[in-house]
Short mmCIF file of C-alpha atoms and ligand atoms in Angstrom, two decimals:
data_model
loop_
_atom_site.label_atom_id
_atom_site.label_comp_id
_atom_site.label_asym_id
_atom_site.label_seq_id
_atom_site.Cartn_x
_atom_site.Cartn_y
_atom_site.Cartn_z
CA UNK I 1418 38.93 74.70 102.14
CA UNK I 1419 34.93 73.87 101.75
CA UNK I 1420 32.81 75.44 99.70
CA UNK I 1421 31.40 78.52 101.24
CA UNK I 1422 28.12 77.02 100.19
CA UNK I 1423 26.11 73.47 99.88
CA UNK I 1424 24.09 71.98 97.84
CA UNK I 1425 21.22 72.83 99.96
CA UNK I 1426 22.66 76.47 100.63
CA UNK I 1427 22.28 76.87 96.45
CA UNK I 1428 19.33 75.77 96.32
CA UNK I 1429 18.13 77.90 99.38
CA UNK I 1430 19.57 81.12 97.84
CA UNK I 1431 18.24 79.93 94.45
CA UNK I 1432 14.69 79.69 95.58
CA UNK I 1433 15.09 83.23 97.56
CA UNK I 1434 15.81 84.52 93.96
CA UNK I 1435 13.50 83.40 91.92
CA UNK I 1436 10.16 83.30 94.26
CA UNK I 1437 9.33 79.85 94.16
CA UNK I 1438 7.56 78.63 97.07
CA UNK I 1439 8.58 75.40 98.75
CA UNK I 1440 5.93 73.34 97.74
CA UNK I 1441 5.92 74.51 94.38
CA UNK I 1442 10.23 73.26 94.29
CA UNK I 1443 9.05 70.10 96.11
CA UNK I 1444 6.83 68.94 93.31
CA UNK I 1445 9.15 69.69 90.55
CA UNK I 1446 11.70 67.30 92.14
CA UNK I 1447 9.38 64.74 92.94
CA UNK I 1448 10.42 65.08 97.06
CA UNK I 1449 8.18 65.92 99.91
CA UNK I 1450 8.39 69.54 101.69
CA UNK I 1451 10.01 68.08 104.42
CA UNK I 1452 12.38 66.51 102.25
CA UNK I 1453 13.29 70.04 100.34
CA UNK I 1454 13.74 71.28 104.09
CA UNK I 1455 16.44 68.73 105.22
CA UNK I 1456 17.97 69.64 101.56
CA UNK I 1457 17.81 72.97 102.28
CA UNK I 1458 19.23 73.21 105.67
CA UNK I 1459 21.33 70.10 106.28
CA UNK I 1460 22.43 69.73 102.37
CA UNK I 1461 20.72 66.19 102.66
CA UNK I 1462 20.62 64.93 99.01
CA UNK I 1463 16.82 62.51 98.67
CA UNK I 1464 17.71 59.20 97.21
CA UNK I 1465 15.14 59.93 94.50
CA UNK I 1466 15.34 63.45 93.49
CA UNK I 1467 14.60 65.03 89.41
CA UNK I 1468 17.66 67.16 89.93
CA UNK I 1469 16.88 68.58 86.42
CA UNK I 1470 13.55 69.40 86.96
CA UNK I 1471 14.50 71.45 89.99
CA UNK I 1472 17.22 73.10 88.90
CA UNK I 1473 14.60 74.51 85.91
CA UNK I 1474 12.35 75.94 87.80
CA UNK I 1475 15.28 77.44 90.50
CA UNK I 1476 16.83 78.49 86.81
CA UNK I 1477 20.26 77.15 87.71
CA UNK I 1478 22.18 75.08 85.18
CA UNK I 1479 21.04 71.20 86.02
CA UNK I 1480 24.59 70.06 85.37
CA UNK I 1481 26.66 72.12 87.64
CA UNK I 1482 24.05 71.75 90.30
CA UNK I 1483 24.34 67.76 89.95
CA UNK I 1484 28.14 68.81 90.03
CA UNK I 1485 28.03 70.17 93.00
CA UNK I 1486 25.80 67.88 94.72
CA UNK I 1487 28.80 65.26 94.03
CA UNK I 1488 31.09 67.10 95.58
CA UNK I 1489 32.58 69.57 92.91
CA UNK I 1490 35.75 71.88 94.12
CA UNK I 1491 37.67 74.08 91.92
CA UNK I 1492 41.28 73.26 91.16
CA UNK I 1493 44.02 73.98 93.74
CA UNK I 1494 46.22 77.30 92.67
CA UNK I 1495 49.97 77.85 92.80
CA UNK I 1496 49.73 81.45 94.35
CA UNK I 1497 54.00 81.55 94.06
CA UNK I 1498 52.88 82.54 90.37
CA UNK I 1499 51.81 85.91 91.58
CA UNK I 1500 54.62 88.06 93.52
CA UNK I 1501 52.90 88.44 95.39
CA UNK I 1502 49.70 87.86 97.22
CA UNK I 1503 48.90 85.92 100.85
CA UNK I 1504 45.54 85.38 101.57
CA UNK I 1505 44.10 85.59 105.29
CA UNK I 1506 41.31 83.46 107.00
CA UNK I 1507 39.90 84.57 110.00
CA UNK I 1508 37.06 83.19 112.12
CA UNK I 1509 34.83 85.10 114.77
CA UNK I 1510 31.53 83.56 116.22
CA UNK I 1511 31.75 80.76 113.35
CA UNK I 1512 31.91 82.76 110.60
CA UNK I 1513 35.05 83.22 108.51
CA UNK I 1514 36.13 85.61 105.84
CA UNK I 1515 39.10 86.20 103.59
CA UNK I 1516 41.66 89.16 103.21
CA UNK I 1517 44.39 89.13 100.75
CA UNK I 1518 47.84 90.62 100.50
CA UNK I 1519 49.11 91.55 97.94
CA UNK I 1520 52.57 93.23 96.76
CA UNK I 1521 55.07 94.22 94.27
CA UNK I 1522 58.21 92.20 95.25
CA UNK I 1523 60.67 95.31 93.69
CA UNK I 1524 59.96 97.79 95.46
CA UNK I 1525 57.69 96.33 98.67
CA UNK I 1526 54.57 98.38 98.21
CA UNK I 1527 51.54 96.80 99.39
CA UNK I 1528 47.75 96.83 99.65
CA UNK I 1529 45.35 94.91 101.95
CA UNK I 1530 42.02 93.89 100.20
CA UNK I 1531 39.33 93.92 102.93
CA UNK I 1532 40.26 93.42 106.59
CA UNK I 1533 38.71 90.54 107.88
CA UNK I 1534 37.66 90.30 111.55
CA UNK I 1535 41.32 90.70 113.27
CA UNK I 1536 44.58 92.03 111.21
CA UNK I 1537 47.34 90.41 113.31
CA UNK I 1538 48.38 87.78 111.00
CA UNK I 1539 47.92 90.59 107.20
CA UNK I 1540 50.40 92.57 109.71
CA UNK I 1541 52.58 90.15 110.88
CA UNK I 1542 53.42 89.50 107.28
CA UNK I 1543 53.51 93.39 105.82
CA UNK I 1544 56.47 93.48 109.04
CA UNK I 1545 57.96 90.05 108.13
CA UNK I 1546 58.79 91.06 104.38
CA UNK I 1547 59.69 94.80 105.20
CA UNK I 1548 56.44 95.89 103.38
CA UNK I 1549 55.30 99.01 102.96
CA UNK I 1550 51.60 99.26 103.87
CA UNK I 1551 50.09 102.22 101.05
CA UNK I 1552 45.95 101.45 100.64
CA UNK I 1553 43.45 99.29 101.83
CA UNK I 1554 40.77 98.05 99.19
CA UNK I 1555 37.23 97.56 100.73
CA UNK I 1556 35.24 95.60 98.55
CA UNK I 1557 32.08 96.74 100.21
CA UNK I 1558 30.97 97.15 103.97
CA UNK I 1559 29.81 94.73 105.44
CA UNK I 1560 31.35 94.08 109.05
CA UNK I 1561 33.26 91.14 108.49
CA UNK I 1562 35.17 92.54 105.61
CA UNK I 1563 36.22 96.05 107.20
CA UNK I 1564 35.70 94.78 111.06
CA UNK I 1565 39.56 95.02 111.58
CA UNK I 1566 40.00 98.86 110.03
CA UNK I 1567 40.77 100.12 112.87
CA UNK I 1568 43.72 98.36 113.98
CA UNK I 1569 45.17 98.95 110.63
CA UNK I 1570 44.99 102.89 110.94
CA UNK I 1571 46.60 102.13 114.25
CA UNK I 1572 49.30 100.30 112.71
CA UNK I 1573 49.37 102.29 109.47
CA UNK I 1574 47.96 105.94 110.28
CA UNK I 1575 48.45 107.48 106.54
CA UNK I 1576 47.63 104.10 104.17
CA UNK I 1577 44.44 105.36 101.93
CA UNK I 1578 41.28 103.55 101.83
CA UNK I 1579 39.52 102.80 99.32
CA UNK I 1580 35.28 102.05 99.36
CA UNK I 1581 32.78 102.67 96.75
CA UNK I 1582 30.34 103.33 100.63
CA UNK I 1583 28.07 106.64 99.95
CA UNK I 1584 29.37 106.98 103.84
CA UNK I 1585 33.02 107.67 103.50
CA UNK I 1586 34.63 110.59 103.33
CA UNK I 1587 34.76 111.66 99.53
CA UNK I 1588 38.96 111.48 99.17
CA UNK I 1589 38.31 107.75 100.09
CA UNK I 1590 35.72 106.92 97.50
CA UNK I 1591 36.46 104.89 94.13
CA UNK I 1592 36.46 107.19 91.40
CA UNK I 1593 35.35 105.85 87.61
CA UNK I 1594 38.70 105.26 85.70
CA UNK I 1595 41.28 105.90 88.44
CA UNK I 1596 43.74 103.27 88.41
CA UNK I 1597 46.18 102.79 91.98
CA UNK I 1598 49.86 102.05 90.85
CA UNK I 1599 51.55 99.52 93.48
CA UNK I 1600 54.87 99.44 92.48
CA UNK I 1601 54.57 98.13 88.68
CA UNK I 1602 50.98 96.86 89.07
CA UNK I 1603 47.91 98.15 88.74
CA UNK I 1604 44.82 98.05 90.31
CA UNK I 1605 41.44 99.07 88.80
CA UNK I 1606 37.77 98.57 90.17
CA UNK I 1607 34.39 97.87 88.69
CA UNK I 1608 31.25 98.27 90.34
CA UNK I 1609 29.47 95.20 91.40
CA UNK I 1610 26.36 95.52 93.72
CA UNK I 1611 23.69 93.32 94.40
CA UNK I 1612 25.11 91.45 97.86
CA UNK I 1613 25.78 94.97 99.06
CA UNK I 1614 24.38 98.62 97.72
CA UNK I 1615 28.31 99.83 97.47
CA UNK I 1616 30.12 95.99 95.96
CA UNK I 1617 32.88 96.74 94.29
CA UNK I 1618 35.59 94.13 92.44
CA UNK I 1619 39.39 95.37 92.27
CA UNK I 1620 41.15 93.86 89.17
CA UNK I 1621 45.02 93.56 89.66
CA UNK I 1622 47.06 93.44 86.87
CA UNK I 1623 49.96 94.26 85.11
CA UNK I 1624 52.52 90.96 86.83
CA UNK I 1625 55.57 90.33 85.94
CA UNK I 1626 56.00 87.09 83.91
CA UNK I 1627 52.80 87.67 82.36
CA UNK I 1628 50.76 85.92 85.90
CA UNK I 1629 47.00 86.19 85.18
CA UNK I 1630 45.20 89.25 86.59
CA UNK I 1631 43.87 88.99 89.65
CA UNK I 1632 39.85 89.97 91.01
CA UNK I 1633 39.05 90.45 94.56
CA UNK I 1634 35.62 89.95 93.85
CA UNK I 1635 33.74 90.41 98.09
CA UNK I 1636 30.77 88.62 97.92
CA UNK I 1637 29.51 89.06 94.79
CA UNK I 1638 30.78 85.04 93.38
CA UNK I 1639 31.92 81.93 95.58
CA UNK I 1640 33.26 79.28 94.14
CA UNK I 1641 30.25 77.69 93.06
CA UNK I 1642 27.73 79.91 94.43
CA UNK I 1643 26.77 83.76 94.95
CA UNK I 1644 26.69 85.94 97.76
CA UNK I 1645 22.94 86.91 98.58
CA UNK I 1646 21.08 89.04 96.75
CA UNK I 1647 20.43 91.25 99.66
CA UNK I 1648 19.65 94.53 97.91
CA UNK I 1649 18.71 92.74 94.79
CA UNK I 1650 18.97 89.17 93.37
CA UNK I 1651 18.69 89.84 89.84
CA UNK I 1652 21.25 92.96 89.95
CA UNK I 1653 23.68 90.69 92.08
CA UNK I 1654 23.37 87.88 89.18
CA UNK I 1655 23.51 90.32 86.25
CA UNK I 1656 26.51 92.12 87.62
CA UNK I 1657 28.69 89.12 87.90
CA UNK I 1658 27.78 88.04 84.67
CA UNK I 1659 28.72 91.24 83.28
CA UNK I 1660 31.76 92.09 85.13
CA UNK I 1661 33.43 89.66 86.35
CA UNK I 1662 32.63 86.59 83.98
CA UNK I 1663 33.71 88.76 81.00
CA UNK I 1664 37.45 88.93 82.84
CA UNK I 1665 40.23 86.47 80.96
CA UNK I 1666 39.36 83.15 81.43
CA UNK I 1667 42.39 82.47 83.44
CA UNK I 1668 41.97 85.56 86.30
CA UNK I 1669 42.27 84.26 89.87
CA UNK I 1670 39.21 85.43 91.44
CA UNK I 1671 39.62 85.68 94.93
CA UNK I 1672 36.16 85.74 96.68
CA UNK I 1673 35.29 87.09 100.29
CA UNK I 1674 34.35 83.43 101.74
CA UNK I 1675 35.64 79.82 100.53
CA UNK I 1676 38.29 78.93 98.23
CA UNK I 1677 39.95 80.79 95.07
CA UNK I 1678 38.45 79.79 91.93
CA UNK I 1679 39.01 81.39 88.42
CA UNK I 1680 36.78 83.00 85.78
CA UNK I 1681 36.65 79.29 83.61
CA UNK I 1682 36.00 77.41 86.55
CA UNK I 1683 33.12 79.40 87.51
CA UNK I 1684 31.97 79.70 83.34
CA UNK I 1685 31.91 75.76 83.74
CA UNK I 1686 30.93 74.80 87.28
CA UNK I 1687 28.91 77.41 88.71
CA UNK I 1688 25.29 76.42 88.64
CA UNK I 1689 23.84 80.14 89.06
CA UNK I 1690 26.01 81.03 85.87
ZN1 ZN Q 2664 28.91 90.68 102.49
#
């Protein structure tokens, strides 16, 4: 799987963030406007470019964004460490987004983090493996991540949701310090807005065999990138840094949109970080 985002998509996002008018990035990198814009939109790398330069005044780390202008992508993971978790990609209108699976193999409870667009396939596999379908962890609501709710309630009329949205009914909302047993693991959230007002990351620990923990982070990190700052950048940056950057080096972070990374891969490749 891609990166969610580009080189030019970073530095896009990056200059949303910190203010910097185009012009302004241009001349730090020694490149023409026009040449920032074919960067920006079409991730087309100038021959001659003071990738240090820009990356100061975008304040992203110069090395990771050189890293990721050479093509940078974060380790593949054995997911038969974790028993167990699937994770689901679907695509509407050329957008895709991730759900994930996950279960305790003794005794077949299971939880669905986000929806995606269509549930057929997180189904398919909750019926395959004689699962039990108990919650459904929203990591914040944006349409593409809770899109396929409703065929899930069809499917699964009393599994509990879970949302940190001001909008939900109150016996669905996160509440500070509850933690959801599935089976012999246990999930937790912390609160991480920024990309959206109600972004929340569910940490799931507790495996057998002593398997990292696990965050389901929405769109608050990528590998290699963030999600946008769309309530606020800074928040968005500082929350990551705080909450999910402070996890064990070796948690699985399992992101909204492109591939699963892990806390030390992001520590050491992620330019915003
Ligand atoms: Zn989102």
């Amino acid at each position: 799987m891609n990166l969610e985002d580009n080189i030019g998509d970073i530095v896009s996002k990056a200059r949303l963030m910190t203010g910097i008018a185009p012009a302004a990035a241009a001349q730090a990198a020694g490149i023409s406007e026009a040449e920032l814009a074919s960067l920006e939109t079409a991730a087309q790398v100038p021959a001659k470019m003071n990738f240090p330069a820009l990356a100061k005044v975008l304040d992203l780390d110069p090395k990771k964004l050189a890293g990721i202008a050479q093509g940078w992508l974060p380790a593949p993971e054995d997911l038969s460490r974790w028993h167990e978790i699937r994770v689901f990609t679907t695509v509407e209108d050329g957008g895709s987004v991730n759900s994930y699976l996950v279960w305790d193999e003794v005794n077949q409870e299971a939880a669905l983090f986000d929806t995606g667009f269509d549930a057929t396939a997180a189904l398919a596999c909750v019926a395959a493996n004689q699962l039990q379908l108990r919650h459904v962890f929203i990591t914040h609501s944006h349409y593409d991540h809770v899109q396929a709710l409703p065929q899930i309630r069809a499917a699964w009329p009393k599994v509990r949701i879970h949302t940190s949205s001001k909008n939900a009914p109150v016996d669905q909302r996160n509440k500070p310090s509850e933690i959801i047993h599935l089976g012999g693991l246990r999930v937790t959230y912390r609160e991480t807005p920024g990309h959206a007002e109600d972004g929340v990351t569910y940490v799931i620990g507790n495996w057998q065999e002593d398997a990292p923990h696990i965050a389901v982070v929405g769109d608050a990190i990528f590998a290699g990138s963030m999600g946008r700052g769309n309530d606020s950048w800074t928040l968005a940056r500082q929350k990551v840094r705080e909450q999910i950057l402070t996890l064990p080096a070796d948690t699985l972070i399992c992101p909204g949109h492109g591939p699963l990374t892990t806390v030390a891969e992001e520590l050491a490749h992620n330019p915003f970080f």
